[in-house]
CSV table of C-alpha atoms in Angstrom, one decimal:
chain,number,residue,atom,x,y,z
A,448,MET,CA,17.0,72.1,1.0
A,449,SER,CA,14.0,70.6,-0.7
A,450,GLY,CA,15.4,70.7,-3.9
A,451,SER,CA,18.5,68.5,-2.4
A,452,ASP,CA,16.3,66.1,-0.8
A,453,ASP,CA,14.8,65.4,-4.5
A,454,THR,CA,18.2,65.2,-5.8
A,455,ALA,CA,19.8,62.5,-3.3
A,456,ARG,CA,16.5,60.6,-3.6
A,457,PRO,CA,16.7,57.3,-5.5
A,458,PRO,CA,14.7,56.6,-8.4
A,459,GLY,CA,11.4,55.1,-7.2
A,460,CYS,CA,11.4,56.8,-3.9
A,461,GLY,CA,10.4,60.6,-5.2
A,462,ALA,CA,7.5,62.4,-4.3
A,463,ALA,CA,5.6,62.4,-7.4
A,464,GLU,CA,6.0,58.7,-7.7
A,465,PRO,CA,2.5,56.9,-7.1
A,466,SER,CA,2.0,54.8,-4.1
A,467,PRO,CA,1.9,51.0,-4.3
A,468,ALA,CA,-1.5,51.3,-2.7
A,469,GLY,CA,-3.2,52.8,-5.5
A,470,ASP,CA,-1.8,50.4,-7.9
A,471,ARG,CA,-3.4,47.3,-6.2
A,472,ASP,CA,-7.0,45.9,-6.1
A,473,SER,CA,-8.4,45.7,-2.8
A,474,GLY,CA,-11.2,43.5,-3.8
A,475,PRO,CA,-13.0,42.3,-7.1
A,476,GLY,CA,-14.8,44.7,-9.0
A,477,ASP,CA,-12.7,47.8,-7.2
A,478,PRO,CA,-9.7,48.8,-9.1
A,479,ALA,CA,-9.0,52.2,-7.2
A,480,ALA,CA,-9.3,50.4,-3.6
A,481,PRO,CA,-6.1,50.8,-1.8
A,482,GLU,CA,-3.9,48.1,-0.8
A,483,PRO,CA,-4.1,47.1,3.1
A,484,VAL,CA,-1.1,47.6,5.5
A,485,SER,CA,0.9,44.6,6.5
A,486,TRP,CA,1.3,45.7,10.2
A,487,GLU,CA,4.3,42.4,10.3
A,488,ARG,CA,6.2,44.3,7.8
A,489,LEU,CA,6.1,47.9,9.0
A,490,PRO,CA,9.2,49.9,8.9
A,491,ASP,CA,11.4,49.9,12.4
A,492,ALA,CA,10.8,53.5,12.6
A,493,VAL,CA,6.9,53.5,12.0
A,494,ARG,CA,6.9,50.5,14.5
A,495,ALA,CA,8.9,52.4,17.0
A,496,ARG,CA,6.7,55.7,16.3
A,497,LEU,CA,3.8,53.4,17.1
A,498,ALA,CA,5.1,52.3,20.3
A,499,ASP,CA,5.6,55.8,21.4
A,500,THR,CA,2.5,56.9,20.6
A,501,ALA,CA,0.9,54.0,22.5
A,502,ALA,CA,3.6,54.4,25.3
A,503,ALA,CA,2.1,58.0,25.8
A,504,ALA,CA,-1.3,57.0,26.0
A,505,VAL,CA,-1.4,54.2,28.2
A,506,GLY,CA,-0.2,55.9,31.5
A,507,SER,CA,-3.3,57.7,31.6
A,508,MET,CA,-5.9,55.6,29.9
A,509,PRO,CA,-8.3,54.1,31.8
A,510,VAL,CA,-8.1,50.8,32.8
A,511,THR,CA,-10.8,49.2,31.0
A,512,ASP,CA,-9.3,50.6,27.6
A,513,VAL,CA,-5.8,49.1,28.2
A,514,PRO,CA,-5.4,45.3,27.2
A,515,VAL,CA,-4.5,42.9,29.9
A,516,PRO,CA,-1.3,42.4,28.8
A,517,LEU,CA,-0.4,46.1,28.7
A,518,ARG,CA,-1.8,47.0,32.0
A,519,ARG,CA,1.6,46.3,33.9
A,520,LEU,CA,3.2,48.6,31.6
A,521,ALA,CA,1.1,51.3,32.7
A,522,ARG,CA,3.2,51.7,35.8
A,523,PHE,CA,6.3,52.7,34.0
A,524,THR,CA,7.5,55.8,32.4
A,525,PRO,CA,6.3,56.7,28.7
A,526,ALA,CA,10.1,56.3,27.8
A,527,LYS,CA,10.5,52.8,29.6
A,528,ARG,CA,7.4,51.5,28.3
A,529,ALA,CA,8.3,52.1,24.6
A,530,LYS,CA,11.5,50.6,25.5
A,531,LEU,CA,10.4,47.6,27.3
A,532,GLY,CA,7.2,47.0,26.0
A,533,GLY,CA,7.5,48.2,22.2
A,534,ALA,CA,7.0,44.8,20.7
A,535,ALA,CA,3.7,44.1,23.0
A,536,LEU,CA,2.3,47.6,22.4
A,537,THR,CA,2.7,47.5,18.7
A,538,ALA,CA,1.1,43.6,18.6
A,539,GLU,CA,-1.9,44.8,20.5
A,540,LEU,CA,-2.1,47.7,18.1
A,541,ALA,CA,-2.3,45.6,15.4
A,542,ALA,CA,-4.5,42.9,16.7
A,543,SER,CA,-7.1,45.3,18.8
A,544,VAL,CA,-9.1,48.1,16.8
A,545,ALA,CA,-10.5,49.1,19.8
A,546,PHE,CA,-7.1,49.6,21.7
A,547,ARG,CA,-6.4,51.8,18.1
A,548,ALA,CA,-9.4,53.6,18.6
A,549,ALA,CA,-8.7,54.5,22.2
A,550,VAL,CA,-5.3,55.7,21.5
A,551,VAL,CA,-6.4,57.8,18.8
A,552,ALA,CA,-9.3,59.0,21.3
A,553,TRP,CA,-6.8,59.9,24.0
A,554,TRP,CA,-4.4,61.9,21.5
A,555,GLU,CA,-7.5,64.0,20.5
A,556,GLU,CA,-8.6,64.9,24.1
A,557,HIS,CA,-5.1,65.4,25.7
A,558,ARG,CA,-2.9,66.6,22.8
A,559,PRO,CA,-5.2,67.5,19.9
A,560,GLY,CA,-3.9,68.3,16.7
A,561,GLU,CA,-0.6,66.4,17.3
A,562,LEU,CA,-1.6,62.8,15.9
A,563,THR,CA,-2.9,63.7,12.4
A,564,THR,CA,-2.5,62.6,9.1
A,565,ALA,CA,-1.5,65.9,7.8
A,566,ALA,CA,1.5,66.1,10.3
A,567,ASP,CA,4.8,67.5,9.1
A,568,ASP,CA,6.8,64.5,10.4
A,569,PRO,CA,6.3,61.7,7.9
A,570,LEU,CA,6.4,59.0,10.8
A,571,THR,CA,4.1,61.0,12.8
A,572,ALA,CA,1.3,61.1,9.6
A,573,ALA,CA,2.1,57.2,9.2
A,574,ALA,CA,1.2,56.3,12.8
A,575,ALA,CA,-1.9,58.5,12.7
A,576,ALA,CA,-3.1,56.8,9.5
A,577,LEU,CA,-2.6,53.3,10.6
A,578,LEU,CA,-4.1,54.0,14.0
A,579,ALA,CA,-7.0,55.7,12.1
A,580,ASP,CA,-7.2,52.7,9.6
A,581,ASP,CA,-6.9,55.4,7.0
A,582,PRO,CA,-7.0,54.2,3.3
A,583,ALA,CA,-4.0,56.0,2.7
A,584,ALA,CA,-2.3,54.5,5.5
A,585,ALA,CA,0.2,52.5,2.7
A,586,ALA,CA,1.1,55.5,1.3
A,587,ALA,CA,1.8,57.4,4.4
A,588,VAL,CA,4.2,54.1,5.4
A,589,ALA,CA,5.8,54.3,2.0
A,590,ALA,CA,6.4,57.9,2.5
A,591,ALA,CA,8.1,57.6,5.9
A,592,ALA,CA,9.9,54.7,4.8
A,593,ARG,CA,11.4,57.0,1.8
A,594,ARG,CA,11.8,59.8,4.0
A,595,GLY,CA,13.6,57.3,6.3
A,596,GLU,CA,15.9,56.2,3.7
A,597,VAL,CA,16.6,59.9,2.5
A,598,VAL,CA,17.8,60.7,5.9
A,599,GLU,CA,19.8,57.9,5.9
A,600,LEU,CA,21.5,58.7,2.8
A,601,ARG,CA,21.8,62.4,4.0
A,602,ALA,CA,23.4,61.2,7.1
A,603,GLU,CA,26.0,58.6,5.2
A,604,ARG,CA,26.9,61.9,3.0
A,605,ASP,CA,27.8,63.9,5.9
A,606,ALA,CA,29.5,61.5,7.4
A,607,ALA,CA,31.5,60.8,4.1
A,608,LEU,CA,32.3,64.6,4.3
A,609,SER,CA,33.4,64.5,7.7
A,610,ARG,CA,35.7,61.8,7.0
A,611,VAL,CA,37.2,63.4,3.7
A,612,ASP,CA,37.7,66.7,5.8
A,613,LYS,CA,39.5,64.5,8.5
A,614,LEU,CA,41.8,63.0,6.1
A,615,THR,CA,42.4,66.0,4.3
A,616,ALA,CA,43.7,67.6,7.7
A,617,GLU,CA,45.6,64.6,8.4
A,618,LEU,CA,47.1,64.9,4.8
A,619,ASP,CA,48.2,68.5,5.6
A,620,ARG,CA,49.5,67.3,9.3
A,621,LEU,CA,51.5,64.5,7.4
A,622,ARG,CA,52.6,66.9,4.7
A,623,ALA,CA,54.0,69.5,7.5
A,624,GLU,CA,55.7,66.6,9.4
A,625,LEU,CA,57.5,65.1,6.2
A,626,THR,CA,58.8,68.6,5.3
A,627,GLU,CA,59.8,69.2,9.4
A,628,ALA,CA,61.4,65.5,9.0
A,629,ARG,CA,63.4,66.8,5.6
A,630,ALA,CA,64.5,69.8,7.5
A,631,GLN,CA,65.8,67.8,10.3
A,632,ALA,CA,67.4,64.9,8.2
A,633,ARG,CA,69.3,67.7,6.2
A,634,VAL,CA,70.6,69.5,10.1
A,635,ALA,CA,71.3,65.8,11.1
A,636,GLY,CA,73.5,65.2,7.7
A,637,GLU,CA,75.4,68.5,8.4
A,638,GLN,CA,75.9,67.6,12.0
A,639,ARG,CA,77.0,64.0,11.1
A,640,ASP,CA,79.6,65.5,8.5
A,641,ALA,CA,81.0,67.9,11.2
A,642,GLU,CA,81.2,65.0,13.9
A,643,TYR,CA,82.8,62.7,10.9
A,644,GLN,CA,85.5,65.6,10.5
A,645,GLN,CA,86.0,65.7,14.3
A,646,LEU,CA,86.4,61.9,14.7
A,647,ARG,CA,89.0,62.3,11.8
A,648,ARG,CA,90.9,64.6,13.6
A,649,ARG,CA,90.8,62.7,16.9
A,650,VAL,CA,91.8,59.4,15.3
A,651,SER,CA,95.2,61.3,13.7
A,652,GLU,CA,96.0,62.8,17.2
A,653,GLN,CA,95.3,59.4,19.0
A,654,GLY,CA,97.7,57.7,16.2
A,655,ALA,CA,100.5,60.2,17.1
A,656,ARG,CA,99.9,59.6,21.0
A,657,LEU,CA,99.7,55.8,20.5
A,658,ARG,CA,103.3,56.0,18.3
A,659,ALA,CA,104.7,57.9,21.3
A,660,ALA,CA,103.2,55.5,24.0
A,661,ILE,CA,104.7,52.9,21.8
A,662,ASP,CA,108.1,54.4,21.9
A,663,GLY,CA,107.8,55.0,25.8
A,664,GLN,CA,107.0,51.3,26.4
A,665,VAL,CA,110.1,49.9,24.3
A,666,ALA,CA,112.2,52.7,26.6
A,667,ALA,CA,110.4,51.3,29.7
A,668,GLU,CA,110.9,47.6,28.6
A,669,GLN,CA,114.7,48.3,28.6
A,670,SER,CA,114.7,50.1,31.6
A,671,ALA,CA,113.0,47.0,33.1
A,672,ALA,CA,115.7,44.6,31.9
A,673,ASP,CA,118.3,46.8,33.1
A,674,LEU,CA,116.8,47.0,36.7
A,675,ARG,CA,116.1,42.9,36.5
A,676,ARG,CA,119.6,42.4,35.9
A,677,ALA,CA,120.8,44.5,38.6
A,678,ALA,CA,118.1,43.0,41.1
A,679,GLU,CA,119.2,39.2,40.0
A,680,SER,CA,122.9,40.2,40.8
A,681,GLU,CA,122.0,41.7,44.2
A,682,LEU,CA,119.9,38.8,45.0
A,683,ALA,CA,122.7,36.4,44.4
A,684,ALA,CA,125.1,38.2,46.4
A,685,ALA,CA,121.9,38.4,49.3
A,686,ARG,CA,122.0,34.6,48.8
A,687,ALA,CA,125.7,33.9,49.4
A,688,GLU,CA,125.6,36.1,52.5
A,689,ARG,CA,122.4,34.2,53.5
A,690,ASP,CA,124.3,31.0,53.0
A,691,ARG,CA,127.1,32.2,55.3
A,692,GLU,CA,124.7,33.7,58.1
A,693,ARG,CA,123.0,29.9,58.2
A,694,GLY,CA,126.2,28.5,58.4
A,695,ARG,CA,127.4,30.5,61.2
A,696,ALA,CA,123.9,30.0,62.9
A,697,GLU,CA,124.2,26.3,62.6
A,698,ALA,CA,127.5,26.3,64.2
A,699,GLU,CA,126.3,28.4,67.2
A,700,ARG,CA,123.1,25.9,67.4
A,701,ARG,CA,125.4,23.0,67.9
A,702,ARG,CA,127.6,24.6,70.5
A,703,ALA,CA,124.3,25.8,72.5
A,704,ASP,CA,123.2,21.9,72.1
A,705,ARG,CA,126.7,20.7,73.6
A,706,ALA,CA,125.8,23.7,76.5
A,707,SER,CA,122.4,22.2,77.0
A,708,ALA,CA,123.7,18.6,77.1
A,709,GLU,CA,126.0,19.5,79.7
A,710,VAL,CA,123.4,21.3,81.9
A,711,ALA,CA,121.2,18.5,81.6
A,712,ALA,CA,123.9,15.9,82.6
A,713,ALA,CA,124.9,18.4,85.5
A,714,ARG,CA,121.2,18.7,86.6
A,715,GLN,CA,120.9,14.8,86.6
A,716,ALA,CA,124.2,14.4,88.7
A,717,ALA,CA,122.6,17.0,91.0
A,718,ARG,CA,119.3,14.9,91.2
A,719,GLU,CA,121.0,11.6,91.7
A,720,ALA,CA,123.1,13.1,94.7
A,721,ARG,CA,120.0,14.5,96.2
A,722,LYS,CA,118.2,10.8,96.0
A,723,ALA,CA,121.5,9.5,97.8
A,724,ASP,CA,121.2,12.0,100.6
A,725,GLU,CA,117.4,11.3,100.9
A,726,VAL,CA,118.1,7.6,101.1
A,727,ARG,CA,120.6,7.8,103.6
A,728,LEU,CA,118.2,10.4,105.5
A,729,GLU,CA,115.5,7.9,105.2
A,730,LEU,CA,117.4,5.1,106.2
A,731,LEU,CA,118.5,7.3,109.4
A,732,ILE,CA,114.8,8.1,110.3
A,733,ASP,CA,113.7,4.5,109.8
A,734,THR,CA,116.8,3.4,112.2
A,735,LEU,CA,115.6,6.3,114.9
A,736,GLY,CA,111.8,5.0,114.5
A,737,GLY,CA,112.9,1.6,114.9
A,738,ALA,CA,114.9,2.6,118.1
A,739,VAL,CA,111.3,4.7,119.5
A,740,THR,CA,109.5,1.5,118.8
A,741,GLY,CA,111.9,-1.1,120.7
A,742,LEU,CA,112.1,1.9,123.3
A,743,ARG,CA,108.3,1.9,123.3
A,744,ARG,CA,107.7,-1.8,123.5
A,745,GLU,CA,110.5,-2.4,126.0
A,746,LEU,CA,108.9,0.4,128.4
A,747,ALA,CA,105.5,-1.0,127.6
A,748,LEU,CA,103.9,2.7,126.3
A,749,GLY,CA,100.8,3.0,124.4
A,750,GLY,CA,98.4,0.3,125.9
A,751,GLY,CA,95.5,1.5,123.6
A,752,GLY,CA,93.2,2.5,126.7
A,753,PRO,CA,90.8,5.4,126.7
A,754,ARG,CA,92.2,9.2,126.8
A,755,PRO,CA,91.7,11.2,129.9
A,756,ALA,CA,89.0,13.4,128.5
A,757,ASP,CA,87.0,10.1,127.7
A,758,LEU,CA,87.1,9.4,131.3
A,759,VAL,CA,85.6,13.0,132.8
A,760,ALA,CA,82.1,12.1,134.6
A,761,GLY,CA,78.8,13.6,133.4
A,762,ALA,CA,79.9,14.2,129.7
A,763,GLN,CA,79.4,12.0,126.7
A,764,ALA,CA,80.8,12.3,122.9
A,765,ALA,CA,78.9,14.6,120.4
A,766,ARG,CA,77.0,12.3,118.0
A,767,ARG,CA,77.0,12.6,114.2
A,768,GLY,CA,73.8,12.9,112.2
A,769,ALA,CA,72.0,15.7,113.9
A,770,ALA,CA,69.3,18.0,112.6
A,771,ILE,CA,69.7,21.6,112.0
A,772,ASP,CA,66.4,23.3,112.5
A,773,ARG,CA,67.6,27.1,112.7
A,774,LEU,CA,69.3,29.3,110.4
A,775,SER,CA,71.9,30.2,113.1
A,776,GLU,CA,73.1,26.0,113.5
A,777,LEU,CA,73.0,26.3,109.3
A,778,ASP,CA,75.3,29.3,109.2
A,779,ALA,CA,77.6,27.8,111.7
A,780,LEU,CA,78.0,24.4,110.1
A,781,LEU,CA,78.6,26.4,106.7
A,782,THR,CA,81.8,27.8,108.6
A,783,VAL,CA,83.0,24.4,109.3
A,784,PRO,CA,86.1,23.5,106.9
A,785,SER,CA,85.4,21.1,104.0
A,786,VAL,CA,82.0,20.7,104.6
A,787,HIS,CA,79.9,19.0,101.7
A,788,VAL,CA,76.1,20.5,101.4
A,789,ILE,CA,73.9,17.9,99.2
A,790,VAL,CA,70.6,19.3,98.4
A,791,ASP,CA,67.3,17.3,97.1
A,792,GLY,CA,66.5,19.6,94.1
A,793,TYR,CA,62.9,18.9,93.5
A,794,ASN,CA,62.0,18.8,97.4
A,795,VAL,CA,63.7,22.3,98.0
A,796,SER,CA,62.4,24.4,94.4
A,797,LYS,CA,59.0,22.8,95.1
A,798,THR,CA,58.6,24.3,98.6
A,799,GLY,CA,60.1,27.3,97.8
A,800,TYR,CA,58.4,28.2,94.5
A,801,PRO,CA,56.0,25.5,93.4
A,802,GLU,CA,54.0,28.1,90.7
A,803,LEU,CA,57.1,28.0,88.3
A,804,PRO,CA,57.9,25.3,85.7
A,805,LEU,CA,60.3,22.3,86.5
A,806,ALA,CA,62.8,24.0,84.4
A,807,ASP,CA,62.6,27.4,85.9
A,808,GLN,CA,62.8,25.9,89.3
A,809,ARG,CA,65.7,24.1,88.5
A,810,THR,CA,67.5,27.5,86.8
A,811,ARG,CA,66.1,29.5,89.9
A,812,LEU,CA,67.7,26.9,92.6
A,813,VAL,CA,71.0,26.5,90.8
A,814,GLY,CA,71.5,30.5,90.5
A,815,GLN,CA,70.8,30.5,94.4
A,816,LEU,CA,73.1,28.0,95.3
A,817,ALA,CA,75.8,29.2,93.0
A,818,ALA,CA,75.7,32.7,95.0
A,819,LEU,CA,75.9,30.7,98.3
A,820,ALA,CA,78.8,28.8,97.5
A,821,ALA,CA,80.7,31.8,96.1
A,822,ARG,CA,79.9,33.6,99.4
A,823,THR,CA,80.8,30.5,102.0
A,824,GLY,CA,83.1,28.5,99.7
A,825,VAL,CA,81.6,25.3,100.6
A,826,GLU,CA,81.2,22.5,98.4
A,827,ILE,CA,77.3,22.0,97.2
A,828,THR,CA,75.7,19.3,95.0
A,829,VAL,CA,72.2,19.3,93.9
A,830,VAL,CA,70.4,16.5,92.5
A,831,PHE,CA,67.3,16.3,90.6
A,832,ASP,CA,65.4,13.5,89.2
A,833,GLY,CA,66.4,13.1,85.5
A,834,ALA,CA,63.9,10.6,84.1
A,835,GLY,CA,62.9,12.2,81.0
A,836,VAL,CA,65.0,15.7,81.3
A,837,VAL,CA,66.7,16.6,78.4
A,838,THR,CA,69.0,19.9,79.8
A,839,ALA,CA,72.5,21.2,78.7
A,840,PRO,CA,75.0,21.2,81.8
A,841,PRO,CA,75.5,24.5,83.6
A,842,ARG,CA,78.7,26.4,82.5
A,843,GLY,CA,80.8,28.3,85.1
A,844,SER,CA,78.6,27.3,87.8
A,845,ARG,CA,80.4,26.5,91.4
A,846,VAL,CA,77.6,24.3,91.8
A,847,ARG,CA,77.4,20.7,90.9
A,848,VAL,CA,74.2,19.5,88.9
A,849,LEU,CA,73.3,15.8,89.3
A,850,PHE,CA,70.3,13.7,87.7
A,851,SER,CA,69.4,10.2,88.5
A,852,ASP,CA,69.4,8.0,85.8
A,853,VAL,CA,66.1,6.3,84.4
A,854,GLY,CA,64.7,4.0,86.9
A,855,VAL,CA,66.9,5.3,89.9
A,856,LEU,CA,65.6,7.9,92.4
A,857,ALA,CA,67.3,11.1,93.4
A,858,ASP,CA,66.9,9.8,97.1
A,859,ASP,CA,68.9,6.9,96.4
A,860,VAL,CA,71.7,9.1,94.6
A,861,ILE,CA,71.6,11.2,97.7
A,862,ARG,CA,72.3,8.1,99.9
A,863,ASP,CA,75.1,7.0,97.9
A,864,LEU,CA,76.6,10.5,97.8
A,865,VAL,CA,76.5,10.4,101.8
A,866,ALA,CA,78.1,6.7,101.7
A,867,ALA,CA,80.8,7.8,99.4
A,868,GLU,CA,82.1,10.7,101.7
A,869,PRO,CA,85.2,9.5,103.6
A,870,GLU,CA,84.7,9.1,107.5
A,871,GLY,CA,85.0,12.3,109.5
A,872,ARG,CA,83.9,14.7,106.6
A,873,PRO,CA,81.0,17.1,107.3
A,874,VAL,CA,78.0,16.2,105.0
A,875,LEU,CA,74.6,18.1,105.4
A,876,VAL,CA,71.5,17.1,103.5
A,877,ALA,CA,68.9,19.7,102.6
A,878,THR,CA,65.4,18.1,102.3
A,879,SER,CA,61.9,17.6,103.9
A,880,ASP,CA,61.8,13.9,102.8
A,881,ARG,CA,61.5,12.2,106.2
A,882,ALA,CA,62.8,9.0,104.7
A,883,VAL,CA,65.6,10.5,103.4
A,884,VAL,CA,66.5,12.4,106.4
A,885,GLU,CA,66.4,9.0,108.6
A,886,SER,CA,68.7,7.2,106.1
A,887,VAL,CA,71.1,10.0,106.0
A,888,ARG,CA,71.4,10.7,109.7
A,889,ARG,CA,71.9,6.9,109.9
A,890,GLY,CA,75.1,7.5,107.7
A,891,GLY,CA,76.4,10.1,109.9
A,892,ALA,CA,75.2,13.0,107.7
A,893,TYR,CA,73.4,16.6,109.1
A,894,SER,CA,69.9,17.2,107.9
A,895,VAL,CA,68.2,20.7,107.2
A,896,PRO,CA,64.5,20.9,106.4
A,897,SER,CA,64.1,22.7,102.9
A,898,ALA,CA,62.3,25.9,104.3
A,899,VAL,CA,65.4,26.4,106.6
A,900,LEU,CA,67.7,26.5,103.5
A,901,LEU,CA,65.3,28.4,101.5
A,902,GLY,CA,65.4,31.3,104.5
A,903,ARG,CA,69.2,31.2,104.1
A,904,LEU,CA,69.3,31.6,100.4
A,905,ALA,CA,66.8,34.3,100.6
A,906,ARG,CA,69.4,36.1,102.4
A,907,VAL,CA,72.1,35.9,100.0
């Protein structure tokens, strides 16, 4: 391998080439003095090896030997020291002779023989020469730089050879794919020719079928024309028969109209005859009534005095507007024919179920009253205060639901309902409002407390 290294090395980088340090003067009158090394222009590889060398020593050196800027790096691992503090380590090595000496002393004590200018690795030899201030440090650095260039060139050569191998393999693969594609193209061409011949045969067969279909179409059109002519003749005959039947129907309808007119005239004559009989009967009844009235007047009957039952001692006429306080009395009143029950809605619902919202109270009360109306057959009207109430009218209910207008109380509507009833019809008002009870009883209506009505509704 050494022979290949010398061959690959560029001109000016051979092992026999004299070091630049041996061709420069270090001072006046000393032509053999080596050129001093510039730490600022060190190769990156040498600078990295110096940082690794110092990082390995800083961790276990006495604190007094470690420069103050590097003491914080002593807590890190050697690899982390070299990575994070490489610039600081090389800067301290370049600036401090004492630090370089301390690093060399640490390596001689802990890892003797590894950091020497005679090391096989050019980078290690260059780092040892720089740390020891060896006069041949410039040559060692140059040798390390040449070694790095050789390594880089060798790596580039190996990478180029690897690319050549890959391109060769890719070329072989592409050739194989091309051969396969050509074979597939030949097979596809053969298949195409076969399909073309097959399609030609199919087209020929389809042409024969098309000609046969055209001939069949012509025959079908001729047959359709014959059928159309036959159908038109049958249609004309049917229309003529329809016209004849329509004429006969018109004649029958005219006869029916005449018969209907004769029946109507007969009915009118019968009604007029019945009216004449009714008029004669009415005149007869009026005549008899007048005779009876004249007879009463002549005999002085019907003076308008009290009836015999009104003169019985120890009795008085029943008063209207009584209070119903028991369920038995309420049940008895509900059996009276044509009784009208008027319910003060919120007064009853708030007494029975005040915990519910007003809408639910209305729904529950109307449902119970509808069940009562269905069982007893009485007329029931429930009145609610209607200010601000928006609700749909109940559908299919046997209960009349009324809402008072804005500015009008439900109590006033109840009083108007009682006053609107004819004299003699029994009316029952269900409320616990004392003012309403007194006013409706003065108008001749019965009253029942809300609690009694609720007790009756609970049994429905």
